[in-house]
Coordinates of C-alpha atoms in Angstrom, one line a residue:
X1 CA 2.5 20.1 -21.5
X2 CA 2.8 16.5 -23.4
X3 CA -0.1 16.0 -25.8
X4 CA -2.1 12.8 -24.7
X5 CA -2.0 9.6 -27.3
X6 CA -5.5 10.2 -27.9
X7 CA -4.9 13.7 -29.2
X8 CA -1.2 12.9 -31.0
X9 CA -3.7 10.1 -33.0
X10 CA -6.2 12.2 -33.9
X11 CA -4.1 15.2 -35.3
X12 CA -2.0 12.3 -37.4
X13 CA -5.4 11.1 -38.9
X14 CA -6.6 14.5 -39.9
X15 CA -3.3 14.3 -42.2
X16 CA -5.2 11.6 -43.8
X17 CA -8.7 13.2 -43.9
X18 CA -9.7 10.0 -41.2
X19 CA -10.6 9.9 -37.7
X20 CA -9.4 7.1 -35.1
X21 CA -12.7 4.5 -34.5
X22 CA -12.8 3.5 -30.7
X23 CA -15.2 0.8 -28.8
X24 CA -15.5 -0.3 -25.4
X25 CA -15.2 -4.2 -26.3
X26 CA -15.4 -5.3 -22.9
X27 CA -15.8 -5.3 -19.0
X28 CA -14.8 -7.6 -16.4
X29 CA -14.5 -8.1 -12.7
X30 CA -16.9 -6.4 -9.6
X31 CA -17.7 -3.3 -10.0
X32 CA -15.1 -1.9 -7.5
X33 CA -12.4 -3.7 -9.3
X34 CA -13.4 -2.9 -12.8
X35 CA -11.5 -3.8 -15.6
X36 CA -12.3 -2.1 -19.3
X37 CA -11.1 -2.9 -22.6
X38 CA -10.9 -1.0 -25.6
X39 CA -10.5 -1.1 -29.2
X40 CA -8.7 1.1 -31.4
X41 CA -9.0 1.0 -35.3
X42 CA -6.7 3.3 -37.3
X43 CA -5.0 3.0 -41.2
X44 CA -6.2 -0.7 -41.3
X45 CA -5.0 -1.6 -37.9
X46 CA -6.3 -2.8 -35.2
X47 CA -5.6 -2.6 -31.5
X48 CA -6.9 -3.1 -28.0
X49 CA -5.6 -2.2 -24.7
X50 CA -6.9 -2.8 -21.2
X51 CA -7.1 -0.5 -18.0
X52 CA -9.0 0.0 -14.6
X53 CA -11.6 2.9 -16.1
X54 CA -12.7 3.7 -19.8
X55 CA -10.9 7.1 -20.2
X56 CA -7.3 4.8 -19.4
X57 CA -8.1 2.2 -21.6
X58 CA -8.3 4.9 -24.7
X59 CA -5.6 6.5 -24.2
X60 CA -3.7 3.3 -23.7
X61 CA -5.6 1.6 -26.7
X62 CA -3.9 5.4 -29.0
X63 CA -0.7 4.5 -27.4
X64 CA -0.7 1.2 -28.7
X65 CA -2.2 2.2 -32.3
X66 CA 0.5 5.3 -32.3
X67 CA 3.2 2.6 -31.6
X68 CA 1.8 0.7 -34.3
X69 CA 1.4 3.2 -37.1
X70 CA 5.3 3.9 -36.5
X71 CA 6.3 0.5 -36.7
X72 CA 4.5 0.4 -39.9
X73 CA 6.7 3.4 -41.3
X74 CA 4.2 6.7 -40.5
X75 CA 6.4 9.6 -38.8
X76 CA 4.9 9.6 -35.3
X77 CA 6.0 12.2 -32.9
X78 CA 7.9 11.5 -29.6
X79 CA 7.5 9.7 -27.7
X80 CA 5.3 7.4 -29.3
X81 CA 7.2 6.8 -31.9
X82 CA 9.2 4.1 -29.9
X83 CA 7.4 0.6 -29.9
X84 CA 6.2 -0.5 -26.9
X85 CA 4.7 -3.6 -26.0
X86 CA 1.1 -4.0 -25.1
X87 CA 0.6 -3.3 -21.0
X88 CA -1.7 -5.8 -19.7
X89 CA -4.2 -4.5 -17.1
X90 CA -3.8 -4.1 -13.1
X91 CA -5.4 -7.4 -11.8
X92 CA -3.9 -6.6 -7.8
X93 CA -0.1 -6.6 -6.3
X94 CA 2.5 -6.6 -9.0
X95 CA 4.5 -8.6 -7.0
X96 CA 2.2 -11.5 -7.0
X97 CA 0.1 -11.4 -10.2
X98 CA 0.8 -10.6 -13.4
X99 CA -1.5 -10.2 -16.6
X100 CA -2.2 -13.6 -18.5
X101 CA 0.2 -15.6 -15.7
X102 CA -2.8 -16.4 -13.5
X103 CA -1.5 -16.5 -9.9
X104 CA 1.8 -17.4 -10.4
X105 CA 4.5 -15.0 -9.1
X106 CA 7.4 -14.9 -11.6
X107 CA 9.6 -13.4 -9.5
X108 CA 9.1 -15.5 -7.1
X109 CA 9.6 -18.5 -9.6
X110 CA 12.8 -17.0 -10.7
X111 CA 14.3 -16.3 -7.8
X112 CA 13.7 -19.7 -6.4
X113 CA 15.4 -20.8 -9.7
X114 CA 18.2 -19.1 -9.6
X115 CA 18.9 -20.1 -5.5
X116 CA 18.6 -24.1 -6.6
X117 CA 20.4 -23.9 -9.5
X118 CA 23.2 -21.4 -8.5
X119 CA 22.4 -18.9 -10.9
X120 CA 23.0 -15.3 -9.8
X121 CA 20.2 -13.5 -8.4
X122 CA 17.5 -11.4 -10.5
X123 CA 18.3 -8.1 -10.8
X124 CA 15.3 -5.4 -11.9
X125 CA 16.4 -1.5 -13.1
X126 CA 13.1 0.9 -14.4
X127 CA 14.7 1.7 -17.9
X128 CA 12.1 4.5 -18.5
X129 CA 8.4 5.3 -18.6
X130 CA 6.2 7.5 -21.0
X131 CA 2.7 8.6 -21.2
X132 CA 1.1 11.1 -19.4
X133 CA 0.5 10.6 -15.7
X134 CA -2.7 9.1 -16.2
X135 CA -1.7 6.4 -18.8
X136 CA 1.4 5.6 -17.8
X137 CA 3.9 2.7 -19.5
X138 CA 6.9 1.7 -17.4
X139 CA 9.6 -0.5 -19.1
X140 CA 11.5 -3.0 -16.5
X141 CA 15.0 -4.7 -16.9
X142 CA 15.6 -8.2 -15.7
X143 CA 18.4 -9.6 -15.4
X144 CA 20.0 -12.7 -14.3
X145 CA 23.7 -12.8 -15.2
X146 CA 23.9 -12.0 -18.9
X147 CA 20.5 -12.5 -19.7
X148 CA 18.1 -10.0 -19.7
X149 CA 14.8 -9.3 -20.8
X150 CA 12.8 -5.6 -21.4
X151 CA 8.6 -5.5 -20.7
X152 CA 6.5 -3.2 -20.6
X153 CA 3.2 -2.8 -18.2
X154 CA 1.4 0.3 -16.7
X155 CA 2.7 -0.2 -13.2
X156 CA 6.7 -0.5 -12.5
X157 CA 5.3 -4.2 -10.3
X158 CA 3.8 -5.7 -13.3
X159 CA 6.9 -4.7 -15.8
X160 CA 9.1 -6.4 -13.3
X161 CA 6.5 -9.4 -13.6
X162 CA 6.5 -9.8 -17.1
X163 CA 10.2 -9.6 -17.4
X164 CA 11.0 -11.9 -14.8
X165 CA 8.2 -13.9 -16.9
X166 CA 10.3 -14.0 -19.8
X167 CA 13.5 -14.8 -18.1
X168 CA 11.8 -17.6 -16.4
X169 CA 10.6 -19.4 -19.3
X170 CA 14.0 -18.5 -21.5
X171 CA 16.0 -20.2 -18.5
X172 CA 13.6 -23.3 -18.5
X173 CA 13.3 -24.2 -21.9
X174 CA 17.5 -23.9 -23.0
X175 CA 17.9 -25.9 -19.4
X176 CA 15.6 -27.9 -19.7
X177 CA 17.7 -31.4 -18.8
X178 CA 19.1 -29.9 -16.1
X179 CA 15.8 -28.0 -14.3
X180 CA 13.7 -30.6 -15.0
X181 CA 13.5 -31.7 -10.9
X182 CA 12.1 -28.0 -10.5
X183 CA 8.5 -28.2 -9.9
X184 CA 6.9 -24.8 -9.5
X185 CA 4.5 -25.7 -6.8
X186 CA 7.0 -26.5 -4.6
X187 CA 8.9 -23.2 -5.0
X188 CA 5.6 -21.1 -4.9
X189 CA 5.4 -22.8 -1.5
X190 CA 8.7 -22.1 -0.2
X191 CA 8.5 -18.5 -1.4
X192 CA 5.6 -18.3 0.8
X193 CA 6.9 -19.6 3.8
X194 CA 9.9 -17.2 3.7
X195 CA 7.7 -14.2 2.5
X196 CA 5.6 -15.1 5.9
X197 CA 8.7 -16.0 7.9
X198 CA 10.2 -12.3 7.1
X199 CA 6.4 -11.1 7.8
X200 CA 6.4 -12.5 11.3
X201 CA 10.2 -11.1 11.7
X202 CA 9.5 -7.7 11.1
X203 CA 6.4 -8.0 13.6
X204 CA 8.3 -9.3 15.8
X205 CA 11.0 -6.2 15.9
X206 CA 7.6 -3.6 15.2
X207 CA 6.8 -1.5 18.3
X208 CA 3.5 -3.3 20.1
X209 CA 0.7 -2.1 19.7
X210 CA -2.1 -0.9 22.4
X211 CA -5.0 -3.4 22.8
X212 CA -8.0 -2.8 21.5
X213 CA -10.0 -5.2 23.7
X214 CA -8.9 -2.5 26.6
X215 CA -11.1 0.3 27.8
X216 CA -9.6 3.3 26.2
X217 CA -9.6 5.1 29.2
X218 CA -6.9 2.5 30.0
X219 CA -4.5 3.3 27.8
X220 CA -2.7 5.5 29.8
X221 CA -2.5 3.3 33.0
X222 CA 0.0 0.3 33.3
X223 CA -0.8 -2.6 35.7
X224 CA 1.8 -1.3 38.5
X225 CA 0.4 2.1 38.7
X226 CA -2.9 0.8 39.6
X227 CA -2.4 0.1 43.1
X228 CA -0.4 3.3 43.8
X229 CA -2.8 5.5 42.2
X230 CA -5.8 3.8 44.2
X231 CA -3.9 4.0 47.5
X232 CA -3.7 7.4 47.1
X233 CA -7.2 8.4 46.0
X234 CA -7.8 6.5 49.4
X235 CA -6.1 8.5 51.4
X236 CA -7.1 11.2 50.5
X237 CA -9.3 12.6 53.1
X238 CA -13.1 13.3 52.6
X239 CA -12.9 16.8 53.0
X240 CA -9.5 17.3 51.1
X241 CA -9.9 19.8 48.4
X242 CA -9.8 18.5 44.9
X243 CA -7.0 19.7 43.4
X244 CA -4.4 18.7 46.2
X245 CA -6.0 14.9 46.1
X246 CA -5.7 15.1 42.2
X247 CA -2.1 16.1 42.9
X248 CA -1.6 13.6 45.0
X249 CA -2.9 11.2 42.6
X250 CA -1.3 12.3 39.5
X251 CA 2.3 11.8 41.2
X252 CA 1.5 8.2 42.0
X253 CA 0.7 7.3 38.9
X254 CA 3.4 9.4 37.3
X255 CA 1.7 12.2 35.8
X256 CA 1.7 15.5 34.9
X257 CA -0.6 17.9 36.0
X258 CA -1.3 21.2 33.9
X259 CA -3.9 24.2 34.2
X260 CA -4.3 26.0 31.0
X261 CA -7.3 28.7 30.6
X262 CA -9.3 28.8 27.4
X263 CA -11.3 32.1 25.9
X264 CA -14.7 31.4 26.6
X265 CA -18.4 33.4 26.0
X266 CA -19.2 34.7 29.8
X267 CA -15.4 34.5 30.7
X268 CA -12.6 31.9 30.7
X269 CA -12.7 28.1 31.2
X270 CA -10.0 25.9 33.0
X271 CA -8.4 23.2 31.6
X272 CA -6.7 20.3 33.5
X273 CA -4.4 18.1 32.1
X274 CA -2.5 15.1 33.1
X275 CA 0.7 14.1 30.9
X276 CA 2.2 12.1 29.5
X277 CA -0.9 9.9 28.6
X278 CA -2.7 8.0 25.6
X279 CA -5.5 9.3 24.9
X280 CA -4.8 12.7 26.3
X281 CA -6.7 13.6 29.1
X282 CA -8.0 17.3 29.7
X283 CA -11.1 18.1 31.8
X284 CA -12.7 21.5 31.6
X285 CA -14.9 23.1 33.9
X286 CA -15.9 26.9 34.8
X287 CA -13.4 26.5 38.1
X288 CA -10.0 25.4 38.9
X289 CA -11.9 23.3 41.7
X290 CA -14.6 22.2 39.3
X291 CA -11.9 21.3 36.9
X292 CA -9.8 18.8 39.7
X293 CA -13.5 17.5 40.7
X294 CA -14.1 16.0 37.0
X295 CA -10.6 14.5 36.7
X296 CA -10.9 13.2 40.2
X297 CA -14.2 11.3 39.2
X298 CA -12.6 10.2 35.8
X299 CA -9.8 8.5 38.1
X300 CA -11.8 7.3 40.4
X301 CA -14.3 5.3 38.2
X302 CA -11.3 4.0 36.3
X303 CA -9.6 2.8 39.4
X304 CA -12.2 1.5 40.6
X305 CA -12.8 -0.5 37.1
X306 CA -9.5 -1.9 37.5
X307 CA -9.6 -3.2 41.1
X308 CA -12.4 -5.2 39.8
X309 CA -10.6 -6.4 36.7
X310 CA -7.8 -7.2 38.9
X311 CA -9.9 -9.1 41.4

């Protein structure tokens, strides 16, 4: 099992007769959305890392110090003996936010970039991630053409943020005579509309979905069974016996009828069912007559709710 950063730290200070210091510097955002920060101090460095609860923030705040301490020439233990940039905190969808950028969507800004400008796409590969599960850092490629950029974040969203970040602002600035027509608020926009255009696509091609404003004992009935099912509950005769009229009935509307018996204290219990339907319907009773009685009456008071919706 991996040591945690916390642990790796403090077993490296003990080779030094010193402890790690650590302090909760800070809390922001509602209390569902919490975000802590906190700060390391270790060998006369000093740190601070940022995650969604305390215990996350410490072991990312050792990560960062261990990564440190081996950049400053102490033999630290893999993994951590690999740099790794600071990972800003989860502040919502990687895809739209990233750390420090406010709302901007850098992937969003490159890619609308690279479409005006001819440039090829972005491209983003997961290059590897360490930590333990709990404090995870992912490291993101981005790529446009030959450039490409490495970052860091605890989510594989926000790496792919702060690389496309980095791209972003690299393409900008060497071309900047030529990309100076590019206003970001106007590409924001358009990503938006296509984002919502392919949002209204796929709903368009997604399987409808029931209505909640119905009765739920609806569900089951579509508009052209509703007369045929009524006729025949009308014809059947007053003194017909239930379950032939809730045969009768179930093949007009096209359904299924089905006895099952069910163990029961004082003897069994019989269960009708009609299938297929949505929500299933079973009716149980002591009798196979008592049964059809209680799904007739559950037909009939539907049926006669839709005549009057209809009307």
């Amino acid at each position: 099992m991996m040591k945690t950063p916390i642990t790796v730290l403090q077993e490296l200070m003990v080779k030094f007769s010193e402890a790690p210091e650590y302090e909760c510097v800070a809390q922001s955002g509602p209390q569902h959305l919490a975000v802590f920060e906190y700060r390391c101090v270790a060998r006369g460095h000093v740190v601070s890392a940022t995650a969604r609860s305390k215990k996350e923030a410490k072991q990312e705040a050792a990560r960062l110090m261990l990564a440190r301490l081996a950049a400053a020439g102490l033999s630290v233990p893999a993994p951590y003996a690999v740099p790794c940039p600071p990972c800003p905190p989860v502040v919502g969808d990687g895809d739209a936010v990233a750390a420090g950028s406010g709302a901007r969507s850098y992937k969003a800004l490159l890619k609308e970039l690279c479409q005006e400008y001819n440039l090829p796409g972005p491209e983003y590969t997961l290059e590897g991630d360490t930590g333990p599960a709990h404090a995870r850092c992912f490291t993101a490629r981005g790529a446009v053409g030959a450039h490409a950029r490495l970052a860091s974040a605890t989510t594989k969203k926000a790496a792919q943020q702060l690389a496309a970040q980095q791209l972003y602002h690299y393409l900008r600035e060497n071309l900047a005579r030529l990309t100076e027509d590019f206003v970001e608020e106007d590409a924001l926009a358009r990503a938006h509309e296509r984002a919502m255009e392919r949002y209204v696509e796929a709903r368009a091609d997604a399987p409808p979905r029931p209505d909640l404003a119905q009765r739920v004992a609806d569900y089951h009935l579509e508009e052209e069974l509703v007369e045929l099912g009524g006729d025949a509950l009308r014809a059947a005769a007053p003194d017909a016996q239930p379950e032939a009229a809730l045969r009768a009935a179930a093949a007009a509307l096209g359904l299924r009828l089905e006895w099952h018996a069910l163990p029961a204290e004082g003897g069994e219990l019989t269960l009708a069912r009609l299938a297929p339907s949505s929500p299933p319907l079973v009716f149980c009773a002591r009798s196979r007559e008592a049964a059809a009685a209680e799904a007739l009456a559950y037909l009939r008071l539907t049926m006669k709710f839709r005549d009057q919706k209809l009307t």
